[in-house]
Short mmCIF file of C-alpha atoms and ligand atoms in Angstrom, two decimals:
data_model
loop_
_atom_site.label_atom_id
_atom_site.label_comp_id
_atom_site.label_asym_id
_atom_site.label_seq_id
_atom_site.Cartn_x
_atom_site.Cartn_y
_atom_site.Cartn_z
CA MET A 13 176.04 87.59 124.89
CA PRO A 14 172.10 86.91 123.87
CA VAL A 15 169.32 87.96 127.17
CA LEU A 16 166.21 88.48 125.51
CA GLU A 17 165.09 85.09 126.45
CA SER A 18 164.26 84.03 129.90
CA GLY A 19 166.45 82.20 132.18
CA VAL A 20 169.50 83.09 135.54
CA ARG A 21 171.70 85.28 134.57
CA ASP A 22 174.59 82.89 132.68
CA PHE A 23 177.47 84.06 135.32
CA PRO A 24 180.94 82.22 133.58
CA GLN A 25 182.00 79.51 136.43
CA GLU A 26 185.28 80.22 139.01
CA ARG A 27 188.70 79.61 137.80
CA ARG A 28 190.01 76.58 139.75
CA VAL A 29 193.78 76.99 140.47
CA THR A 30 196.60 74.94 141.60
CA LEU A 31 198.35 75.49 145.44
CA SER A 32 202.46 76.07 143.89
CA THR A 33 201.92 77.46 141.27
CA ARG A 34 199.70 80.19 140.39
CA GLU A 35 198.34 81.13 136.50
CA ALA A 36 196.46 84.83 135.85
CA ASP A 37 196.23 86.96 133.53
CA PHE A 38 197.50 89.99 135.31
CA VAL A 39 198.74 90.40 139.56
CA LEU A 40 198.60 93.45 140.64
CA HIS A 41 200.80 93.91 143.97
CA ASN A 42 201.87 96.33 145.87
CA ALA A 43 198.59 97.75 145.93
CA ASN A 44 196.88 98.88 149.39
CA VAL A 45 193.58 96.54 148.57
CA LEU A 46 190.23 97.83 150.85
CA THR A 47 188.59 94.50 149.99
CA MET A 48 185.32 95.13 151.93
CA ALA A 49 185.47 91.56 152.73
CA ALA A 50 184.25 90.83 156.46
CA LYS A 51 187.37 88.04 156.39
CA ARG A 52 190.36 89.81 154.97
CA PRO A 53 189.78 93.84 155.25
CA ARG A 54 192.98 94.89 153.99
CA ALA A 55 195.14 92.64 151.03
CA SER A 56 197.93 94.06 149.34
CA LEU A 57 197.86 91.63 146.22
CA VAL A 58 195.06 90.34 143.44
CA ALA A 59 195.29 88.16 140.98
CA VAL A 60 192.66 87.95 138.17
CA GLU A 61 192.10 85.92 135.59
CA ALA A 62 189.82 85.59 132.44
CA GLY A 63 187.54 88.91 134.04
CA ARG A 64 187.92 87.07 137.81
CA ILE A 65 190.17 87.17 140.85
CA VAL A 66 191.58 83.70 141.12
CA PHE A 67 193.43 84.82 144.28
CA VAL A 68 193.58 88.11 146.92
CA GLY A 69 197.13 87.34 149.24
CA SER A 70 199.73 89.80 150.38
CA ASP A 71 203.21 90.78 148.10
CA ASP A 72 204.45 87.14 149.66
CA ASP A 73 202.51 85.72 147.27
CA LEU A 74 204.12 87.07 144.32
CA ASP A 75 206.66 84.75 143.85
CA GLN A 76 203.88 82.42 142.89
CA PHE A 77 202.94 84.28 139.80
CA LYS A 78 206.46 85.18 138.56
CA GLY A 79 206.66 84.18 134.65
CA ARG A 80 202.70 83.17 134.95
CA ALA A 81 201.53 86.58 135.10
CA LYS A 82 202.21 90.19 133.94
CA LEU A 83 202.93 92.03 137.46
CA VAL A 84 201.39 95.28 137.57
CA SER A 85 202.75 97.25 140.75
CA CYS A 86 200.28 99.99 142.28
CA GLU A 87 203.14 102.12 143.70
CA GLY A 88 200.90 101.52 146.84
CA LYS A 89 197.96 103.55 145.34
CA THR A 90 194.61 101.58 146.96
CA VAL A 91 192.70 99.54 145.26
CA VAL A 92 189.29 99.22 145.57
CA PRO A 93 186.01 97.46 144.42
CA GLY A 94 184.64 99.04 141.48
CA PHE A 95 181.76 101.51 142.95
CA ASN A 96 178.32 100.29 142.23
CA ASP A 97 175.79 103.36 141.86
CA ALA A 98 172.34 102.49 142.49
CA HIS A 99 170.40 104.39 141.80
CA THR A 100 170.92 106.68 138.62
CA HIS A 101 169.20 107.37 135.42
CA VAL A 102 171.69 106.81 132.30
CA LEU A 103 169.52 108.44 129.57
CA ALA A 104 168.54 111.42 131.23
CA HIS A 105 171.67 112.13 132.01
CA ALA A 106 173.01 111.11 128.36
CA SER A 107 169.70 113.95 127.73
CA ARG A 108 171.52 116.26 130.30
CA LEU A 109 175.24 116.15 128.94
CA LEU A 110 174.19 117.63 124.95
CA GLY A 111 171.33 119.66 126.38
CA VAL A 112 172.33 123.38 127.28
CA ASP A 113 173.84 123.49 130.65
CA CYS A 114 172.48 125.26 133.38
CA SER A 115 173.31 123.49 136.17
CA PRO A 116 174.76 125.67 139.55
CA ALA A 117 178.50 125.47 138.18
CA SER A 118 177.77 126.81 135.51
CA VAL A 119 175.04 129.68 136.04
CA THR A 120 174.71 131.94 138.79
CA SER A 121 171.30 133.80 137.77
CA ILE A 122 168.96 133.69 135.42
CA ALA A 123 170.05 136.34 133.30
CA ASP A 124 172.51 133.49 132.47
CA ILE A 125 170.04 131.16 131.75
CA GLN A 126 168.73 133.38 128.96
CA ASP A 127 172.73 134.10 127.96
CA ARG A 128 172.95 130.27 127.95
CA ILE A 129 168.95 129.51 125.57
CA ARG A 130 170.24 132.58 123.55
CA GLN A 131 173.22 130.95 121.90
CA GLN A 132 171.91 128.07 121.70
CA ALA A 133 168.75 129.11 120.08
CA ALA A 134 171.05 131.02 117.18
CA ARG A 135 172.83 128.18 116.64
CA VAL A 136 169.36 125.84 115.36
CA PRO A 137 166.87 126.67 113.37
CA GLN A 138 163.21 128.71 114.67
CA GLY A 139 160.75 125.62 115.37
CA THR A 140 163.13 123.25 116.80
CA TRP A 141 162.89 121.64 120.85
CA ILE A 142 165.48 123.88 122.62
CA ARG A 143 166.51 121.55 125.99
CA ALA A 144 167.86 122.98 129.07
CA GLY A 145 168.88 121.60 132.57
CA GLY A 146 170.12 121.38 135.88
CA TYR A 147 169.01 124.24 137.30
CA ASP A 148 168.58 124.90 140.82
CA GLU A 149 166.51 128.11 141.93
CA PHE A 150 168.12 127.78 145.47
CA HIS A 151 171.06 128.68 143.72
CA LEU A 152 169.71 131.29 141.38
CA LEU A 153 170.21 135.37 142.18
CA GLU A 154 166.69 135.60 142.15
CA SER A 155 166.19 132.93 143.79
CA ARG A 156 163.73 132.36 142.46
CA HIS A 157 162.29 129.73 139.45
CA PRO A 158 162.47 130.91 135.76
CA THR A 159 159.35 131.90 134.55
CA ARG A 160 157.32 130.97 130.51
CA HIS A 161 158.71 135.31 130.11
CA ASP A 162 161.91 134.76 131.15
CA LEU A 163 162.37 131.49 128.66
CA ASP A 164 160.57 133.48 125.98
CA GLU A 165 162.96 136.41 125.99
CA ALA A 166 165.88 134.26 125.17
CA ALA A 167 164.14 131.96 122.43
CA PRO A 168 160.70 133.58 121.41
CA TYR A 169 160.40 131.18 118.54
CA HIS A 170 162.33 127.68 119.66
CA PRO A 171 160.30 125.52 122.20
CA THR A 172 161.88 125.20 124.62
CA LYS A 173 162.00 123.08 128.26
CA LEU A 174 164.19 123.88 131.52
CA THR A 175 164.46 121.18 132.89
CA HIS A 176 165.00 121.55 137.62
CA ARG A 177 168.18 119.65 138.61
CA SER A 178 165.89 116.79 140.49
CA LEU A 179 164.18 116.15 137.66
CA HIS A 180 160.63 117.10 139.05
CA ALA A 181 160.10 120.30 137.99
CA CYS A 182 160.70 122.15 134.46
CA VAL A 183 160.18 124.87 133.28
CA LEU A 184 158.48 125.86 129.40
CA ASN A 185 158.07 128.83 127.36
CA THR A 186 155.08 130.27 125.93
CA PRO A 187 155.71 128.27 122.59
CA GLY A 188 156.61 125.15 124.67
CA LEU A 189 153.06 125.19 126.51
CA ALA A 190 151.44 125.19 123.55
CA LEU A 191 153.52 122.34 121.89
CA ALA A 192 152.05 120.57 125.39
CA ARG A 193 148.53 121.78 124.99
CA ILE A 194 149.13 123.30 128.73
CA SER A 195 146.43 126.16 128.65
CA ILE A 196 144.57 128.41 131.96
CA GLU A 197 142.11 125.35 131.08
CA THR A 198 144.19 122.42 131.77
CA PRO A 199 143.56 121.10 134.75
CA ASP A 200 146.78 119.41 136.73
CA PRO A 201 146.85 116.23 135.88
CA PRO A 202 147.42 113.01 137.90
CA GLY A 203 150.13 113.64 140.64
CA GLY A 204 151.45 116.76 138.14
CA LEU A 205 151.47 120.04 138.90
CA ILE A 206 150.63 123.28 136.75
CA ASP A 207 152.28 126.87 138.63
CA ARG A 208 150.15 129.61 137.89
CA GLU A 209 149.94 133.28 137.83
CA VAL A 210 147.51 134.08 141.41
CA GLU A 211 145.82 136.51 139.98
CA THR A 212 145.25 135.60 136.05
CA GLY A 213 145.10 131.40 136.31
CA GLU A 214 147.72 131.88 133.72
CA PRO A 215 150.21 129.02 133.93
CA THR A 216 153.98 130.59 135.02
CA GLY A 217 155.32 127.85 132.78
CA LEU A 218 156.39 125.97 135.89
CA VAL A 219 155.19 122.02 136.38
CA PHE A 220 155.37 119.95 138.44
CA GLY A 221 155.78 115.72 138.10
CA MET A 222 155.15 116.49 134.36
CA ASP A 223 158.56 115.58 133.09
CA SER A 224 158.35 112.10 131.92
CA ARG A 225 155.02 112.73 130.12
CA LEU A 226 156.05 115.49 128.45
CA ASN A 227 159.40 113.03 127.40
CA GLU A 228 157.27 110.51 125.87
CA ARG A 229 154.56 112.77 124.26
CA VAL A 230 155.42 116.23 123.88
CA VAL A 231 159.55 116.84 123.23
CA PRO A 232 160.52 114.56 120.14
CA PRO A 233 163.65 112.06 121.31
CA LEU A 234 166.83 112.87 120.51
CA SER A 235 167.41 111.39 117.13
CA GLU A 236 170.07 108.19 117.55
CA GLN A 237 173.12 110.08 116.93
CA ASP A 238 172.73 112.42 119.36
CA LEU A 239 171.42 109.59 122.03
CA ARG A 240 174.73 107.95 120.96
CA GLN A 241 177.18 110.77 121.52
CA GLY A 242 174.95 111.21 124.76
CA ILE A 243 175.60 108.30 126.22
CA ARG A 244 179.43 108.55 125.02
CA LEU A 245 179.61 110.60 127.33
CA ALA A 246 177.77 109.22 129.72
CA ASN A 247 179.69 106.56 129.89
CA ASN A 248 183.00 108.44 130.56
CA ASP A 249 181.95 110.35 133.62
CA PHE A 250 180.92 106.77 134.83
CA LEU A 251 184.01 105.30 134.56
CA SER A 252 185.92 108.24 135.30
CA SER A 253 184.57 108.35 138.34
CA GLY A 254 185.39 105.00 139.26
CA ILE A 255 181.74 103.15 138.34
CA THR A 256 181.41 99.53 137.09
CA SER A 257 178.10 98.67 138.04
CA LEU A 258 175.27 100.69 138.48
CA THR A 259 170.74 100.45 138.57
CA ASP A 260 169.49 102.46 135.75
CA ALA A 261 166.41 103.95 138.02
CA SER A 262 164.27 105.43 135.22
CA VAL A 263 160.65 104.57 135.84
CA ARG A 264 160.07 105.26 131.62
CA ASN A 265 162.44 102.09 131.09
CA GLY A 266 160.39 98.99 129.16
CA PRO A 267 161.01 97.03 126.35
CA GLU A 268 162.25 99.41 124.07
CA GLN A 269 165.10 100.82 126.81
CA TRP A 270 165.46 96.71 127.36
CA ARG A 271 166.98 96.59 123.81
CA LEU A 272 168.52 99.92 123.53
CA PHE A 273 170.78 98.73 126.38
CA LEU A 274 171.12 95.45 125.00
CA GLY A 275 172.58 97.42 122.01
CA LEU A 276 174.93 99.47 123.84
CA ARG A 277 176.27 96.44 125.90
CA GLU A 278 176.90 94.48 122.52
CA ARG A 279 179.26 97.30 121.36
CA GLY A 280 180.69 98.04 124.21
CA GLU A 281 178.81 102.09 124.09
CA LEU A 282 177.90 101.17 127.87
CA ALA A 283 180.66 100.02 129.81
CA PRO A 284 179.67 99.89 133.67
CA ARG A 285 177.43 96.71 134.45
CA VAL A 286 173.26 97.50 134.60
CA ARG A 287 170.85 96.92 136.18
CA MET A 288 168.31 98.13 134.22
CA MET A 289 164.72 99.03 136.88
CA PHE A 290 161.12 99.25 134.63
CA GLY A 291 157.85 100.81 135.23
CA LEU A 292 154.86 98.89 136.56
CA ASP A 293 152.98 99.53 133.36
CA ALA A 294 155.54 97.22 131.10
CA LEU A 295 155.95 94.66 133.29
CA ALA A 296 152.95 92.56 131.43
CA LYS A 297 155.03 93.60 128.58
CA LEU A 298 158.79 92.20 129.38
CA GLU A 299 156.76 88.90 130.57
CA LYS A 300 155.45 88.82 126.91
CA ILE A 301 158.61 88.53 125.63
CA GLY A 302 159.71 86.30 127.80
CA LEU A 303 161.56 88.85 130.41
CA ARG A 304 161.12 87.62 133.98
CA SER A 305 162.77 88.21 137.13
CA GLY A 306 166.76 87.43 137.50
CA CYS A 307 166.54 87.70 133.33
CA GLY A 308 169.89 88.83 131.78
CA ASN A 309 173.61 88.14 133.03
CA ALA A 310 176.42 89.95 134.55
CA GLY A 311 176.46 92.28 132.13
CA LEU A 312 172.72 93.64 131.83
CA GLY A 313 170.25 92.04 134.05
CA LEU A 314 166.62 92.36 134.83
CA GLY A 315 166.23 94.88 137.76
CA PRO A 316 163.33 96.23 140.19
CA VAL A 317 159.94 97.45 138.96
CA LYS A 318 159.98 100.33 139.77
CA ILE A 319 157.19 102.59 141.07
CA ALA A 320 156.99 106.58 142.09
CA LEU A 321 155.21 107.79 144.91
CA ALA A 322 154.46 111.49 144.73
CA GLU A 323 152.54 114.14 147.13
CA THR A 324 151.20 117.37 145.88
CA ARG A 325 148.98 119.34 147.13
CA GLY A 326 148.63 116.51 150.40
CA ARG A 327 146.91 113.73 148.52
CA LEU A 328 149.33 110.41 147.01
CA TYR A 329 150.43 109.31 143.85
CA PRO A 330 149.27 106.62 143.41
CA PRO A 331 146.31 106.19 145.50
CA GLN A 332 146.91 103.51 148.60
CA ASP A 333 145.21 101.32 147.03
CA GLU A 334 146.71 101.35 143.88
CA LEU A 335 150.04 101.36 145.50
CA ASN A 336 149.37 98.05 147.24
CA GLU A 337 147.81 96.14 144.46
CA GLY A 338 150.86 97.25 142.60
CA VAL A 339 153.54 96.18 145.33
CA LEU A 340 151.60 93.25 145.36
CA ARG A 341 151.44 92.44 141.06
CA ALA A 342 155.47 92.61 141.06
CA HIS A 343 155.64 91.12 144.74
CA GLU A 344 153.77 87.78 142.88
CA ALA A 345 155.53 88.20 139.75
CA GLY A 346 158.83 87.24 141.40
CA PHE A 347 160.61 90.70 140.85
CA GLN A 348 162.01 92.74 143.66
CA VAL A 349 159.66 96.66 143.88
CA ALA A 350 161.59 99.51 144.18
CA MET A 351 159.45 102.87 145.60
CA HIS A 352 160.07 106.04 145.20
CA ALA A 353 159.59 107.75 147.92
CA VAL A 354 160.61 110.99 149.10
CA GLU A 355 158.48 112.70 151.39
CA GLU A 356 158.10 111.13 155.22
CA GLY A 357 154.34 110.70 153.63
CA THR A 358 155.22 108.65 150.66
CA VAL A 359 157.59 106.77 152.42
CA GLU A 360 155.42 106.20 154.66
CA ALA A 361 153.13 104.76 152.17
CA ALA A 362 155.81 102.59 151.00
CA ALA A 363 155.51 100.91 154.40
CA VAL A 364 151.83 100.73 154.40
CA ALA A 365 152.34 99.37 150.66
CA LEU A 366 155.33 96.56 151.40
CA GLU A 367 152.82 95.76 155.01
CA HIS A 368 150.28 95.21 152.97
CA CYS A 369 152.15 93.28 150.29
CA LEU A 370 154.54 90.89 152.68
CA HIS A 371 151.09 89.95 155.31
CA ARG A 372 149.59 88.45 152.33
CA SER A 373 152.36 86.59 150.52
CA PRO A 374 154.93 86.49 152.76
CA LYS A 375 159.13 85.84 152.08
CA ALA A 376 161.72 86.48 153.60
CA ASP A 377 164.30 87.68 151.43
CA HIS A 378 162.58 89.69 148.80
CA ARG A 379 164.59 92.85 149.05
CA HIS A 380 162.26 95.66 148.14
CA ARG A 381 163.28 99.05 148.57
CA VAL A 382 163.41 102.32 149.19
CA GLU A 383 164.67 104.45 146.74
CA HIS A 384 166.01 108.07 148.34
CA CYS A 385 163.65 107.72 151.99
CA SER A 386 164.78 111.21 152.86
CA VAL A 387 162.91 111.88 155.74
CA CYS A 388 162.35 109.14 157.84
CA PRO A 389 161.30 109.43 161.87
CA PRO A 390 162.11 106.60 163.87
CA VAL A 391 159.07 105.04 164.01
CA LEU A 392 159.25 104.75 160.01
CA LEU A 393 162.66 103.78 160.56
CA GLN A 394 161.85 100.86 162.98
CA ARG A 395 158.55 99.60 160.24
CA LEU A 396 160.87 99.41 157.31
CA ARG A 397 163.58 97.61 159.69
CA ALA A 398 160.86 95.09 160.85
CA LEU A 399 160.24 94.56 156.79
CA ASN A 400 163.35 93.75 156.59
CA ALA A 401 163.37 96.68 154.07
CA VAL A 402 166.30 97.62 151.40
CA VAL A 403 167.10 101.54 151.33
CA VAL A 404 169.10 103.04 148.40
CA THR A 405 169.23 106.95 149.39
CA GLN A 406 171.87 109.77 147.58
CA PRO A 407 174.78 110.46 150.37
CA ALA A 408 175.89 113.35 148.42
CA PHE A 409 172.93 115.49 148.38
CA ILE A 410 173.86 116.66 151.70
CA TYR A 411 176.76 118.12 149.96
CA TYR A 412 175.36 119.65 146.98
CA SER A 413 171.90 120.86 148.16
CA GLY A 414 172.59 120.97 152.13
CA GLU A 415 171.52 124.64 152.30
CA ARG A 416 168.54 124.03 150.56
CA TYR A 417 167.15 121.62 153.23
CA LEU A 418 168.70 123.62 155.53
CA ASP A 419 166.61 126.30 154.75
CA GLN A 420 163.60 124.71 153.58
CA VAL A 421 163.32 121.54 155.46
CA PRO A 422 160.66 122.02 158.84
CA ARG A 423 163.55 122.15 161.58
CA SER A 424 161.51 118.89 163.38
CA GLN A 425 162.18 117.10 160.37
CA LEU A 426 166.03 117.62 159.61
CA PRO A 427 167.85 115.07 162.18
CA TRP A 428 165.42 112.60 159.72
CA LEU A 429 166.86 113.47 157.03
CA TYR A 430 168.93 111.75 154.57
CA ARG A 431 169.98 109.30 157.14
CA THR A 432 172.72 106.89 156.68
CA GLY A 433 174.30 106.34 160.32
CA SER A 434 170.73 105.13 161.85
CA PHE A 435 170.21 102.90 158.92
CA LEU A 436 173.01 100.94 159.24
CA ARG A 437 173.31 100.69 163.05
CA ASN A 438 169.44 99.64 162.58
CA GLY A 439 170.41 96.71 160.21
CA LEU A 440 168.47 98.35 156.36
CA ARG A 441 171.66 97.34 154.99
CA PRO A 442 171.39 100.99 153.15
CA ALA A 443 173.32 101.71 149.30
CA ALA A 444 174.46 104.77 148.44
CA SER A 445 173.57 106.31 144.77
CA SER A 446 173.90 109.02 143.16
CA ASP A 447 170.41 109.78 141.24
CA CYS A 448 172.67 111.13 138.28
CA PRO A 449 172.00 113.80 136.52
CA VAL A 450 170.39 115.02 140.04
CA ALA A 451 173.91 115.15 141.33
CA PRO A 452 176.89 114.57 139.65
CA CYS A 453 178.42 110.86 140.06
CA ASN A 454 181.28 111.01 141.60
CA PRO A 455 180.82 108.30 143.94
CA LEU A 456 183.57 110.18 146.46
CA ALA A 457 181.78 113.04 146.94
CA GLY A 458 179.07 110.71 148.41
CA VAL A 459 181.48 109.18 150.23
CA TYR A 460 182.61 112.91 151.69
CA ALA A 461 179.13 113.90 153.15
CA ALA A 462 177.99 110.58 154.17
CA VAL A 463 181.73 110.61 156.77
CA THR A 464 181.59 114.71 157.04
CA ARG A 465 177.68 115.24 156.45
CA ARG A 466 178.46 117.99 155.52
CA ALA A 467 177.59 120.86 152.83
CA ARG A 468 179.26 122.56 150.31
CA SER A 469 179.29 125.74 152.36
CA GLY A 470 180.75 123.29 155.17
CA GLN A 471 177.59 123.37 157.17
CA ALA A 472 176.82 119.94 158.49
CA LEU A 473 173.98 118.55 158.46
CA SER A 474 172.69 116.48 161.94
CA PRO A 475 176.89 115.20 162.43
CA GLU A 476 174.80 111.72 164.30
CA GLU A 477 173.99 110.07 160.86
CA ALA A 478 177.70 110.32 160.24
CA VAL A 479 179.53 106.67 158.98
CA PRO A 480 183.07 106.25 159.34
CA PRO A 481 184.39 106.01 155.37
CA GLU A 482 184.80 101.90 155.78
CA ASP A 483 181.10 101.86 155.86
CA ALA A 484 180.52 104.65 154.09
CA LEU A 485 182.93 102.69 151.05
CA LYS A 486 180.93 99.55 151.47
CA MET A 487 176.88 101.01 150.58
CA TYR A 488 178.96 102.27 147.11
CA THR A 489 180.58 98.64 146.29
CA LEU A 490 178.57 95.49 148.56
CA ALA A 491 175.58 97.13 150.08
CA GLY A 492 174.83 97.87 146.05
CA ALA A 493 175.37 94.59 144.90
CA TYR A 494 173.16 93.37 148.00
CA ALA A 495 170.38 95.79 146.89
CA CYS A 496 170.20 93.68 143.16
CA PHE A 497 171.30 90.39 144.70
CA ASP A 498 174.29 90.51 143.33
CA GLU A 499 176.66 90.30 146.27
CA HIS A 500 177.71 86.63 145.84
CA GLN A 501 179.67 88.35 142.12
CA LYS A 502 180.37 91.85 142.99
CA GLY A 503 180.70 94.37 145.69
CA SER A 504 184.06 92.78 147.49
CA ILE A 505 187.79 91.71 146.38
CA GLU A 506 187.14 88.15 147.18
CA THR A 507 188.67 84.74 145.13
CA GLY A 508 185.30 83.86 142.30
CA LYS A 509 184.19 87.82 141.98
CA LEU A 510 183.96 89.79 138.80
CA ALA A 511 187.57 91.98 138.80
CA ASP A 512 185.58 94.66 138.91
CA LEU A 513 187.80 97.01 140.23
CA VAL A 514 189.39 101.07 141.02
CA VAL A 515 192.90 102.15 141.37
CA LEU A 516 192.76 105.23 143.73
CA SER A 517 195.27 108.52 144.31
CA ALA A 518 194.84 107.75 148.30
CA ASP A 519 193.13 105.59 151.11
CA PRO A 520 189.70 106.96 152.10
CA THR A 521 189.82 105.73 155.34
CA ALA A 522 193.23 107.37 156.14
CA VAL A 523 193.50 110.98 154.70
CA PRO A 524 191.72 113.63 156.51
CA PRO A 525 187.68 114.00 155.89
CA ASP A 526 188.31 116.86 153.91
CA GLU A 527 190.33 115.79 151.07
CA LEU A 528 188.36 112.98 150.62
CA MET A 529 187.06 114.94 147.75
CA GLU A 530 190.21 115.25 146.19
CA ILE A 531 191.15 111.76 145.93
CA ARG A 532 191.24 111.08 142.08
CA VAL A 533 190.36 107.86 140.36
CA GLU A 534 192.72 106.36 138.55
CA LYS A 535 192.38 103.24 137.08
CA THR A 536 189.12 101.65 136.73
CA ILE A 537 189.13 97.74 135.66
CA ILE A 538 185.76 95.89 134.55
CA GLY A 539 186.07 92.35 133.98
CA GLY A 540 190.31 92.47 134.61
CA GLU A 541 190.08 95.17 131.44
CA VAL A 542 190.94 98.81 131.77
CA VAL A 543 188.19 100.55 131.13
CA TRP A 544 189.34 104.29 132.01
CA GLU A 545 192.77 105.36 133.04
CA LEU A 546 193.59 108.79 134.08
ZN1 ZN B 144 165.75 108.81 140.54
#
């Protein structure tokens, strides 16, 4: 479907149905349907036609469809709206899936990382870049980041980049540092930090906040063949996790990535519906090719302008004035703004920028977003509430990184970390996301963490922020749609909405919380088509 030109999203119109007998392509019945709709939260039958939900009712309504639709019994299984991952990184996920896997699930020590990189070095010619990723120093036996020397031992003749699980740090070996032109003389770039030996000032190989820059200027891009293979793997990961919609939150996105997503969607290589964020730098370029706010269709649409805020050595990047100006520029161009803000200082800077913007150019339903909003003390929460900001949080971080938070986050900040309950109670409409590949994309891990507030070890983090499973599911469905102005089209099981549905092995609102992670996605349906089945 052509979406390069500007225009309003061309959602197909709802089909009218007659009252006594009904037609549909298929009817899911004998189902435990959690609709997420206020009017009718529970149902047992859903009829789908031409990619849309045309009827929601009970098994008593089944007779009307007999002989007029394919009837599919769900055998009592649970049906929920397709999950919406409100903040993820498709290309980084694809690249991570192709690279050397150094995630905590695969390695436990620096020696393990070296083994894996050594094996890769034996497979590819000298001089070829080795991409490795997913390490988390907190979960390594040595409890430290690897250094250039550790990587040199494994791959002395291959430039190597080992990316941290967070994507905000990476380690280069000596050939990698040379190609990146990072030496003792190189100053820290804006918003970045080069870690150095205390005594000599030599770079240790570890750099912070420079991953995008290195991918753009130093590490060659994946070949088209590799990229498509990575996307295939990522697509399968999303679908098997029940993700039918996602927002790609990469700050590097621009016209080139728009075309890439367009191609992937047209060829059916990326099945979930995509909203693409893009960097502020790309705003003018996108406008030049006719792309404006609201552009696209149900399959691919232009999302918010992403601005990444960082606080390094106590300094804000971009500086507050520049940030205020950028937010206002995107706002006045009619776009939503999504600010990446993790530290308390950056969340505050995001609030200041929004106050500045809305004071100059008031708009009631702007839905400007704060991504992560990781540390949010009560005063900031109230400011964000007054601003009507949307928070996009990552509950699964509690599960995957909880032990690290308990160890490293100051005690005074722990109650304010990845809040959910108090966001909901204060009407901030938080949407949930994985930030994949920072964490695995499985929404049920996020539901588990939002409900239990437990880390992998079982330790709880501010349990007063826990939410009931119904609310956790809404954060992964309806709230994700709302965060992109899509709530009229998806996020709940209601007549007229897109038939994006997931069949689960058990009911998340009925199983003991400890069993939430064991629930499996059995079927993923997008626009009425089964795109994945267990
Ligand atoms: Zn992210």
